[in-house]
PDB file of C-alpha atoms in Angstrom:
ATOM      1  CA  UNK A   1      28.150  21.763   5.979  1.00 91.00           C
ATOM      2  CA  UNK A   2      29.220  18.488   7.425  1.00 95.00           C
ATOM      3  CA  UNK A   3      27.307  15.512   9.128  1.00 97.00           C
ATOM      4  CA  UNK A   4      29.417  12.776  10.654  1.00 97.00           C
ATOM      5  CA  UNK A   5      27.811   9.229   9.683  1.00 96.00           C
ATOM      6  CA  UNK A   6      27.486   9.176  13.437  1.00 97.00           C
ATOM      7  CA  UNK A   7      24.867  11.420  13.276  1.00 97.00           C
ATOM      8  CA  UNK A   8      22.615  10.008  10.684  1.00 98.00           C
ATOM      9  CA  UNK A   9      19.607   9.035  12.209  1.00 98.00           C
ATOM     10  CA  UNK A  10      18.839   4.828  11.505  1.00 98.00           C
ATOM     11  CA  UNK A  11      15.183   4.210  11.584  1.00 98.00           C
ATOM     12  CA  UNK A  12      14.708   0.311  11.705  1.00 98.00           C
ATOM     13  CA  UNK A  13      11.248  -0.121  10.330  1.00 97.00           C
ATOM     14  CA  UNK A  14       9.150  -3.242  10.395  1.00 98.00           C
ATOM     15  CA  UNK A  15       6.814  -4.157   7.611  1.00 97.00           C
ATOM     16  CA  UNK A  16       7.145  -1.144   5.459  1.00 97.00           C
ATOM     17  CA  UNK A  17       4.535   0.219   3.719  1.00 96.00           C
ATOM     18  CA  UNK A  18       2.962  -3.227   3.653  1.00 97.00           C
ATOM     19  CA  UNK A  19       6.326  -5.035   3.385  1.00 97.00           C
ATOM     20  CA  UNK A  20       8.132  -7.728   4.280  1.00 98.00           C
ATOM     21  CA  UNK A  21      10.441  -8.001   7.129  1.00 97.00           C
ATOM     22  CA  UNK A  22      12.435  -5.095   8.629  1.00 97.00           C
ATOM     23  CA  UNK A  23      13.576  -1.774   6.140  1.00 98.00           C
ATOM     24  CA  UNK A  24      16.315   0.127   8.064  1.00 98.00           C
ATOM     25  CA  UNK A  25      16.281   3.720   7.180  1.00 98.00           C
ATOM     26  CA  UNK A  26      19.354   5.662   7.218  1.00 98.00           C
ATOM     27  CA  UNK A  27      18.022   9.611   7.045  1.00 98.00           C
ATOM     28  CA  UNK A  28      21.139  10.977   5.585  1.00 98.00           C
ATOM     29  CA  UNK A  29      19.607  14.501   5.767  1.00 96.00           C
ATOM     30  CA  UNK A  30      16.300  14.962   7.106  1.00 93.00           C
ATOM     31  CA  UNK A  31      13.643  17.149   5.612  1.00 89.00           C
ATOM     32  CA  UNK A  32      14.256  19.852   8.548  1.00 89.00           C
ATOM     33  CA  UNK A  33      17.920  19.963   7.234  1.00 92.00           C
ATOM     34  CA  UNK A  34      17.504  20.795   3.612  1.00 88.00           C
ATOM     35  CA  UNK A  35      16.013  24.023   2.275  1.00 84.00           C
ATOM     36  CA  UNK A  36      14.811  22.476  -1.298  1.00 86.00           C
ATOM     37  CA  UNK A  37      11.675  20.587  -1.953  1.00 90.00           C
ATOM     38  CA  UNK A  38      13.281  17.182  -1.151  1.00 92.00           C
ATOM     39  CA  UNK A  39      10.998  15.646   1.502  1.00 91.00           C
ATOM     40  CA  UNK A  40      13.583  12.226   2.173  1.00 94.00           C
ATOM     41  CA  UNK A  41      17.298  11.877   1.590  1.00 97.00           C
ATOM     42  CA  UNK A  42      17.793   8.651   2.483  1.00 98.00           C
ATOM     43  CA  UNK A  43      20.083   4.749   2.364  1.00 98.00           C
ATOM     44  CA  UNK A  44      17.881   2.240   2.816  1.00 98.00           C
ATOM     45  CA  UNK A  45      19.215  -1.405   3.464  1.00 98.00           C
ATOM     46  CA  UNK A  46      16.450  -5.087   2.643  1.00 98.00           C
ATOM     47  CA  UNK A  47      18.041  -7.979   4.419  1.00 97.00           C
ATOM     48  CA  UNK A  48      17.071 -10.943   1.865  1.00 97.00           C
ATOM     49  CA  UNK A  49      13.486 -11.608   2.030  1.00 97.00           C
ATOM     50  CA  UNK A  50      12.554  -8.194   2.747  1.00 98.00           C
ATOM     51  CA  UNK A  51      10.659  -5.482   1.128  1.00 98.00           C
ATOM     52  CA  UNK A  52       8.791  -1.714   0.659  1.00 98.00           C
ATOM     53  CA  UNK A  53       5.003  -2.646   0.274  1.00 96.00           C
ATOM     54  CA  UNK A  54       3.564  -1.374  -3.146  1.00 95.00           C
ATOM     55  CA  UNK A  55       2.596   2.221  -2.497  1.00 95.00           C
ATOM     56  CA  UNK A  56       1.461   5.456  -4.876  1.00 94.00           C
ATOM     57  CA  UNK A  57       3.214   8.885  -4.717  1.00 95.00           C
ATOM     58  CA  UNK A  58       1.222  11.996  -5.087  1.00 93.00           C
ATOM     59  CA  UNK A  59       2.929  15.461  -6.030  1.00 92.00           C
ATOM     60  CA  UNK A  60       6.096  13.922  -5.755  1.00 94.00           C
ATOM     61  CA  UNK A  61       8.630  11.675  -7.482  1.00 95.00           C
ATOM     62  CA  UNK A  62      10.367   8.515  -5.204  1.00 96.00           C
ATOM     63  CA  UNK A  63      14.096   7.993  -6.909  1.00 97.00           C
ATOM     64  CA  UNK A  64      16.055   4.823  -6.036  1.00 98.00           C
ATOM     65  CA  UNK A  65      19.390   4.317  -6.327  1.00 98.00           C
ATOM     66  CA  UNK A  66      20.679   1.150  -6.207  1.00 98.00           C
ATOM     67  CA  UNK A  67      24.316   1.030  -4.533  1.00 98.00           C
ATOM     68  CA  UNK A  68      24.358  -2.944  -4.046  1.00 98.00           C
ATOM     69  CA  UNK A  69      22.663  -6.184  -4.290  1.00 98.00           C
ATOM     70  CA  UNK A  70      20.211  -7.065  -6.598  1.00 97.00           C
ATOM     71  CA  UNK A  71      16.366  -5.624  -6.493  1.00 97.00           C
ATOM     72  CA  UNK A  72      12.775  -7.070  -7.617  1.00 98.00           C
ATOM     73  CA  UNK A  73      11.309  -3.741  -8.248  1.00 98.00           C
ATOM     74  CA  UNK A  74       7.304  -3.208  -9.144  1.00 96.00           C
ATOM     75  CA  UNK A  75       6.764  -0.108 -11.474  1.00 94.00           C
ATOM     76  CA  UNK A  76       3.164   0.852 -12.208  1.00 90.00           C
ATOM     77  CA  UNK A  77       2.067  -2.531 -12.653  1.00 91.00           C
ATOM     78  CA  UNK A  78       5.352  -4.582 -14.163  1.00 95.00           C
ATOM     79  CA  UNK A  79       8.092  -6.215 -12.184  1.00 97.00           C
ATOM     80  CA  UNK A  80      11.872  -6.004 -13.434  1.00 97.00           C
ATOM     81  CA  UNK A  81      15.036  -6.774 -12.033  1.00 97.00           C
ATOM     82  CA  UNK A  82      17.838  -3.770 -11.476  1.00 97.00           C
ATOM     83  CA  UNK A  83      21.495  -3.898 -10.398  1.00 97.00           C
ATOM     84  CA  UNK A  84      23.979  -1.410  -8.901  1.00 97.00           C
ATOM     85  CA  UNK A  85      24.653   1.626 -10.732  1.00 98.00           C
ATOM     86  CA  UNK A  86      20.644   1.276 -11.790  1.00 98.00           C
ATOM     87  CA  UNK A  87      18.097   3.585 -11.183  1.00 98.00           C
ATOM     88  CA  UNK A  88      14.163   3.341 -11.103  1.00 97.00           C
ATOM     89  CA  UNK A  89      11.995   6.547 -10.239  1.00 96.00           C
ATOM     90  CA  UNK A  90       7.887   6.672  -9.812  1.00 95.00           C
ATOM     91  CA  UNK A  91       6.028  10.397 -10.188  1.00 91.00           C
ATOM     92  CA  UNK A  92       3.501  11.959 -10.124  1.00 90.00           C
ATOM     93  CA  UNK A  93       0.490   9.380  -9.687  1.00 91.00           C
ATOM     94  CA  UNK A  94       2.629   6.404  -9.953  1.00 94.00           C
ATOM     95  CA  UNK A  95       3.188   3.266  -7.896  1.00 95.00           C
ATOM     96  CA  UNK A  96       6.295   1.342  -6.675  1.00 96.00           C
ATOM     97  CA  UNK A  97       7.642  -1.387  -4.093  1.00 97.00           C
ATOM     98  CA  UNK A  98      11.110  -2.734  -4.317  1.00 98.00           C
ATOM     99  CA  UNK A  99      11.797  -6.187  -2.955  1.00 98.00           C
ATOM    100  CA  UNK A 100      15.236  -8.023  -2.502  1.00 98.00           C
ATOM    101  CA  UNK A 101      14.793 -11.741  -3.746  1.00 91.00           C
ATOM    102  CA  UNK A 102      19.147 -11.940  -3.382  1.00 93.00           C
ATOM    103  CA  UNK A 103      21.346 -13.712  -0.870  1.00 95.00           C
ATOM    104  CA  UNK A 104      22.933 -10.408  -0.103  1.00 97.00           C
ATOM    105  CA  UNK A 105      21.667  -7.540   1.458  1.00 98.00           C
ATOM    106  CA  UNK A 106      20.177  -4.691  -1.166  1.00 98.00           C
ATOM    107  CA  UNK A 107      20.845  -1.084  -0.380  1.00 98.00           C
ATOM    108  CA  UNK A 108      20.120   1.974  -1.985  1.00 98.00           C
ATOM    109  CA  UNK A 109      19.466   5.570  -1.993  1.00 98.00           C
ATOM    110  CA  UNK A 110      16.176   6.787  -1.719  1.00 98.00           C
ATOM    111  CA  UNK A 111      15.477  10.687  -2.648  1.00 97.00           C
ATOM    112  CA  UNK A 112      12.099  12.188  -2.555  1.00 95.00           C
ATOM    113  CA  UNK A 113      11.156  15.512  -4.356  1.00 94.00           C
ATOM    114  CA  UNK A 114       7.924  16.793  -3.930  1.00 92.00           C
ATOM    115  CA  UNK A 115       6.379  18.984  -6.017  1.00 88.00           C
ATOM    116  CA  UNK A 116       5.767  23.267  -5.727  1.00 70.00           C
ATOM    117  CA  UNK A 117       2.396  24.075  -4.556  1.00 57.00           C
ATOM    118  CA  UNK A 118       0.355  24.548  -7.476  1.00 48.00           C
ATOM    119  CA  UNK A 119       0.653  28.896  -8.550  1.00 49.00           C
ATOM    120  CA  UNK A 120      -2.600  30.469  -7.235  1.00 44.00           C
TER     121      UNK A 120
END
């Protein structure tokens, strides 16, 4: 399967999760599209100054990727720094924001995986 970069849906988002100025969400496959237990496939781009609010994950794990730019990024509590070619991940009952404190702006790829529902 193909999808054209034409057809990626961009989702300009204003004070995301608690953020700071505007996240723009590029849904590179959308949750209808994939058949897996990956609830976001997405590139999300921080002008400087902007952020994603600090926020928990339940039953799921949030993976960034970081393509370019350079990201503040708050992991369960500490703050580091990461660079392209880095990656940072929060699971199961863990909590994240990412900020971009650069003069450039930061983008990255954001994948979501939830988790199966629990055997019964």
């Amino acid at each position: 399967m193909i999808k054209r970069w034409s057809q990626i849906r961009r989702d300009p988002t204003p004070n995301a999760r608690g953020g700071e100025g505007v996240t723009v969400f590029d849904h590179i496959l959308e949750k209808s599209e994939l058949k897996t237990n990956c609830r976001m496939f997405t590139k999300i781009t921080l002008e400087p100054g902007a952020s994603i609010g600090h926020h928990g994950h339940t039953r799921e794990e949030d993976i960034y990727y970081i393509l370019s730019g350079i990201a503040t990024v708050y992991d369960n509590g500490e703050t580091h720094k990461i660079y392209p070619g880095d990656v940072a991940w929060v699971g199961d009952g863990g909590s994240h924001g990412i900020a971009n404190d650069g003069e450039v702006p930061l983008e990255f790829i954001s994948v979501i995986l939830t988790y199966d529902p629990p055997e019964r």
